[in-house]
Coordinates of C-alpha atoms in Angstrom, one line a residue:
M1 CA -27.6 -1.1 -42.6
R2 CA -24.1 0.4 -42.3
K3 CA -22.7 0.8 -38.9
Q4 CA -21.6 4.2 -37.9
P5 CA -17.9 4.4 -36.8
M6 CA -17.4 4.7 -33.1
D7 CA -16.1 7.9 -31.8
S8 CA -12.5 7.2 -30.6
Q9 CA -12.2 10.4 -28.6
V10 CA -11.5 9.8 -24.9
T11 CA -13.2 12.2 -22.5
V12 CA -12.0 12.9 -19.0
Q13 CA -14.7 13.1 -16.4
P14 CA -14.4 16.3 -14.2
R15 CA -12.9 16.1 -10.8
T16 CA -14.3 18.9 -8.8
T17 CA -13.4 20.5 -5.5
E18 CA -15.5 22.9 -3.4
R19 CA -15.2 26.5 -4.6
G20 CA -12.7 28.4 -2.4
S21 CA -11.2 25.2 -1.0
R22 CA -7.6 24.4 -1.4
S23 CA -8.0 20.7 -0.7
G24 CA -9.6 17.8 -2.5
T25 CA -8.9 15.8 -5.6
S26 CA -7.1 17.3 -8.5
E27 CA -9.0 18.8 -11.4
P28 CA -8.3 17.2 -14.8
R29 CA -6.5 19.0 -17.6
R30 CA -8.9 19.6 -20.5
S31 CA -8.2 20.4 -24.1
E32 CA -10.3 23.0 -25.8
S33 CA -12.4 20.3 -27.3
G34 CA -13.0 18.8 -23.8
S35 CA -11.1 15.6 -24.5
A36 CA -8.1 14.3 -22.6
A37 CA -5.3 16.9 -22.8
L38 CA -1.7 16.2 -23.8
L39 CA 1.3 17.1 -21.7
H40 CA 3.2 20.2 -22.7
P41 CA 6.3 19.4 -24.7
Q42 CA 8.7 20.0 -21.8
E43 CA 6.6 18.0 -19.5
L44 CA 6.4 15.1 -21.9
E45 CA 10.2 15.1 -22.3
S46 CA 10.6 15.2 -18.5
L47 CA 8.1 12.4 -18.1
L48 CA 9.9 10.1 -20.6
L49 CA 13.3 10.9 -19.1
N50 CA 11.9 10.1 -15.6
I51 CA 10.3 6.9 -16.7
D52 CA 13.6 5.8 -18.2
A53 CA 15.5 6.8 -15.0
S54 CA 13.0 4.9 -12.9
L55 CA 13.7 1.7 -14.8
R56 CA 17.3 2.0 -13.8
V57 CA 16.6 2.0 -10.1
H58 CA 17.6 -1.2 -8.3
S59 CA 18.8 0.0 -4.9
R60 CA 17.8 2.5 -2.2
H61 CA 20.7 4.9 -3.0
Q62 CA 19.6 4.9 -6.7
L63 CA 16.1 5.6 -5.7
F64 CA 17.3 8.5 -3.5
G65 CA 19.3 9.9 -6.4
W66 CA 16.4 9.7 -8.8
T67 CA 13.7 11.2 -6.5
Q68 CA 15.9 14.0 -5.2
G69 CA 17.4 14.6 -8.7
M70 CA 15.7 14.1 -12.0
L71 CA 12.2 13.6 -10.5
Q72 CA 12.4 17.2 -9.3
S73 CA 12.1 18.4 -12.9
L74 CA 8.7 16.8 -13.2
I75 CA 7.4 17.3 -9.6
K76 CA 9.1 19.8 -7.4
H77 CA 9.1 18.7 -3.8
E78 CA 11.2 18.8 -0.6
L79 CA 9.9 15.7 0.9
L80 CA 8.7 12.3 -0.3
V81 CA 7.1 9.7 2.0
C82 CA 6.5 6.3 0.5
A83 CA 4.1 3.9 2.3
V84 CA 3.2 0.3 1.3
R85 CA 0.4 -1.6 3.0
G86 CA 1.4 -4.3 5.4
A87 CA -0.3 -7.5 6.4
R88 CA -3.1 -5.5 8.1
P89 CA -5.0 -2.7 6.5
T90 CA -3.9 -0.1 9.1
A91 CA -0.3 -1.1 9.0
Y92 CA 2.0 0.6 6.5
Q93 CA 5.8 0.1 5.9
V94 CA 7.3 3.6 5.5
D95 CA 10.3 5.1 3.9
C96 CA 11.2 8.8 3.5
F97 CA 13.4 10.8 1.1
A98 CA 14.0 14.4 1.7
S99 CA 16.2 17.5 1.2
P100 CA 19.4 17.6 3.3
W101 CA 18.0 20.0 5.9
I102 CA 15.1 17.6 6.7
D103 CA 15.5 14.6 9.0
P104 CA 13.8 11.8 7.1
E105 CA 13.8 9.4 10.0
K106 CA 11.9 11.8 12.2
V107 CA 9.3 12.6 9.5
G108 CA 8.9 8.9 8.6
D109 CA 8.3 8.1 12.3
V110 CA 5.7 10.8 12.7
F111 CA 3.9 9.6 9.6
R112 CA 3.9 6.0 10.9
R113 CA 2.5 7.0 14.2
D114 CA -0.2 9.3 12.8
T115 CA -2.5 6.4 11.9
A116 CA -5.6 8.7 11.7
F117 CA -3.9 10.7 8.9
V118 CA -2.9 7.6 6.9
T119 CA -6.4 6.1 7.3
H120 CA -8.1 9.3 6.3
L121 CA -5.8 9.8 3.3
A122 CA -6.3 6.3 2.0
T123 CA -10.1 6.7 2.4
Q124 CA -10.2 10.0 0.6
W125 CA -8.0 8.8 -2.2
T126 CA -10.2 5.7 -2.6
E127 CA -13.4 7.7 -2.6
S128 CA -12.0 10.1 -5.2
E129 CA -11.8 7.1 -7.6
F130 CA -8.0 7.0 -7.1
H131 CA -7.2 10.5 -8.3
P132 CA -4.4 12.5 -6.6
V133 CA -5.4 14.2 -3.4
V134 CA -4.2 17.8 -3.0
F135 CA -4.3 19.9 0.2
A136 CA -2.6 22.7 2.1
A137 CA -0.5 21.7 5.1
G138 CA -2.0 24.6 7.1
G139 CA -5.6 24.3 5.9
A140 CA -8.7 23.6 7.9
E141 CA -9.5 20.2 6.3
P142 CA -9.1 17.0 8.3
L143 CA -6.0 16.0 6.4
A144 CA -4.3 19.2 7.7
R145 CA -4.7 18.2 11.3
G146 CA -2.7 15.9 13.5
P147 CA 1.0 15.1 14.2
F148 CA 2.1 14.6 10.6
A149 CA 0.4 17.9 9.4
A150 CA 2.0 19.7 12.4
E151 CA 5.4 18.3 11.4
L152 CA 4.9 19.6 7.8
Q153 CA 4.0 23.0 9.1
R154 CA 7.0 23.0 11.4
L155 CA 9.2 22.4 8.4
G156 CA 7.5 25.3 6.5
M157 CA 5.8 23.1 4.0
E158 CA 2.8 24.5 2.2
G159 CA 1.3 22.2 -0.4
V160 CA 0.9 18.4 -0.3
L161 CA 0.2 16.0 -3.2
A162 CA -0.7 12.4 -2.6
H163 CA -1.3 9.5 -4.9
G164 CA -0.7 5.7 -4.9
T165 CA -1.5 2.3 -6.4
Y166 CA -4.2 -0.2 -5.7
D167 CA -4.9 -3.9 -6.2
A168 CA -7.6 -5.8 -8.1
L169 CA -10.0 -5.4 -5.2
G170 CA -9.7 -1.6 -5.1
K171 CA -7.6 -1.6 -1.9
P172 CA -4.7 0.8 -1.6
V173 CA -1.3 -0.9 -2.0
S174 CA 1.0 2.0 -1.7
L175 CA 0.7 5.7 -1.0
F176 CA 3.2 8.5 -2.0
V177 CA 3.0 11.9 -0.2
L178 CA 5.0 14.8 -1.6
A179 CA 5.3 18.1 0.3
T180 CA 6.5 21.4 -1.2
M181 CA 7.7 24.7 0.1
P182 CA 5.8 28.0 -0.4
G183 CA 6.2 29.1 -4.0
D184 CA 6.6 25.6 -5.3
F185 CA 3.1 24.4 -4.7
D186 CA 1.3 23.8 -8.0
R187 CA -1.9 21.8 -8.4
E188 CA -1.0 21.1 -12.0
Q189 CA 1.7 18.8 -10.7
A190 CA -1.0 16.3 -9.6
F191 CA -1.3 15.2 -13.3
P192 CA 2.4 14.3 -13.8
L193 CA 2.2 12.6 -10.4
E194 CA -0.7 10.5 -11.5
L195 CA 1.4 9.4 -14.6
I196 CA 4.7 8.7 -12.8
A197 CA 3.2 7.0 -9.7
P198 CA 3.2 3.4 -11.1
F199 CA 6.9 3.7 -12.0
L200 CA 7.7 5.2 -8.7
H201 CA 6.0 2.2 -7.0
L202 CA 7.9 -0.3 -9.1
A203 CA 11.2 1.5 -8.5
W204 CA 10.6 1.5 -4.8
M205 CA 9.7 -2.2 -4.8
R206 CA 12.8 -3.1 -6.7
S207 CA 14.9 -1.2 -4.3
Q208 CA 13.6 -3.4 -1.5
L209 CA 14.6 -6.7 -3.2
G210 CA 18.0 -6.7 -1.5
G211 CA 16.6 -5.8 1.9
P212 CA 12.9 -5.4 2.3
L213 CA 11.3 -3.4 5.0
E214 CA 10.2 -5.4 8.0
E215 CA 7.2 -4.9 10.2
S216 CA 7.4 -4.9 14.0
G217 CA 4.3 -4.7 16.0
T218 CA 1.4 -2.6 14.7
T219 CA 3.6 -0.3 12.7
A220 CA 6.5 -0.8 10.4
Q221 CA 10.1 0.1 10.9
S222 CA 11.9 2.3 8.5
V223 CA 14.8 1.1 6.5
D224 CA 18.4 2.0 7.4
P225 CA 18.9 5.8 7.6
L226 CA 20.5 7.8 4.8
T227 CA 24.2 7.6 4.5
A228 CA 26.3 10.7 5.3
R229 CA 26.9 11.2 1.5
E230 CA 23.2 11.0 0.7
K231 CA 22.5 13.7 3.3
E232 CA 25.1 15.9 1.6
I233 CA 23.4 15.7 -1.8

C-alpha cells in the first residue's frame, strides 16, 4: 500500500480575546487559506535589517542606538522595559530605554517596585502559551492597574505590548514591555515583536557581558543611567 504524502502546510492555532476587550493575547495573522501568513514585503525587509542590526550589538550604547533607531521601523514605541529573571522567581533585573523626554531611571524603578504587575504579566504570558500580551494602559483589566500602569498613563502612553523568552521548563527568563503613544498603537505589531524578541534578548545579554546587572535585596538595581549624549538622541 502506498503511503499518502503528508500535508506540509503549517496551521496557526487561533489566539482569541474577549469581544470588545482591548487586552489579552495577540490574534494570529492568517492567510486566505488559513495557514501561517507571511510578512508584508516591507515588514520582511525591516525584520531582516533589524536581525542583522541586533547581531552587531555588544554594548549598552549600541543597544540603545538600535532599539531607539532601526527597531522603531519594525515596532513603533516610546518606551522599552527589559527585565530578566533573577535568582528568585519574583526578582527581576531591569533596564529601560526610552525617548529623550522620558526618565528611564524613574520608569525602571517603578517597574521594579510594582511586583504585582510583573507577576501578573509573567503569569498571563505563560498561560497564553507564550504569545505576546496586548493591553491598553488606561483599560480596566488587572494589568492596567497599579503604579507602573499609572506611570504609563502619566506619560500619556496608550498601548502596551509585552513578550519574552522562556527556559526548557517553561519558566519566563526575560520580559520585554513596549509602550506607545496614542495613534501609534497597533495590535499587528505583536507579530513582529514575537519574531524579533529572541534577537532582542540575545542583544541585551551581550550588552551585559562587560558589566552585568547586579541584584541587591529583593529587587535588582538598574545599570548606569544614560549618558547625556544618549538622552539627546
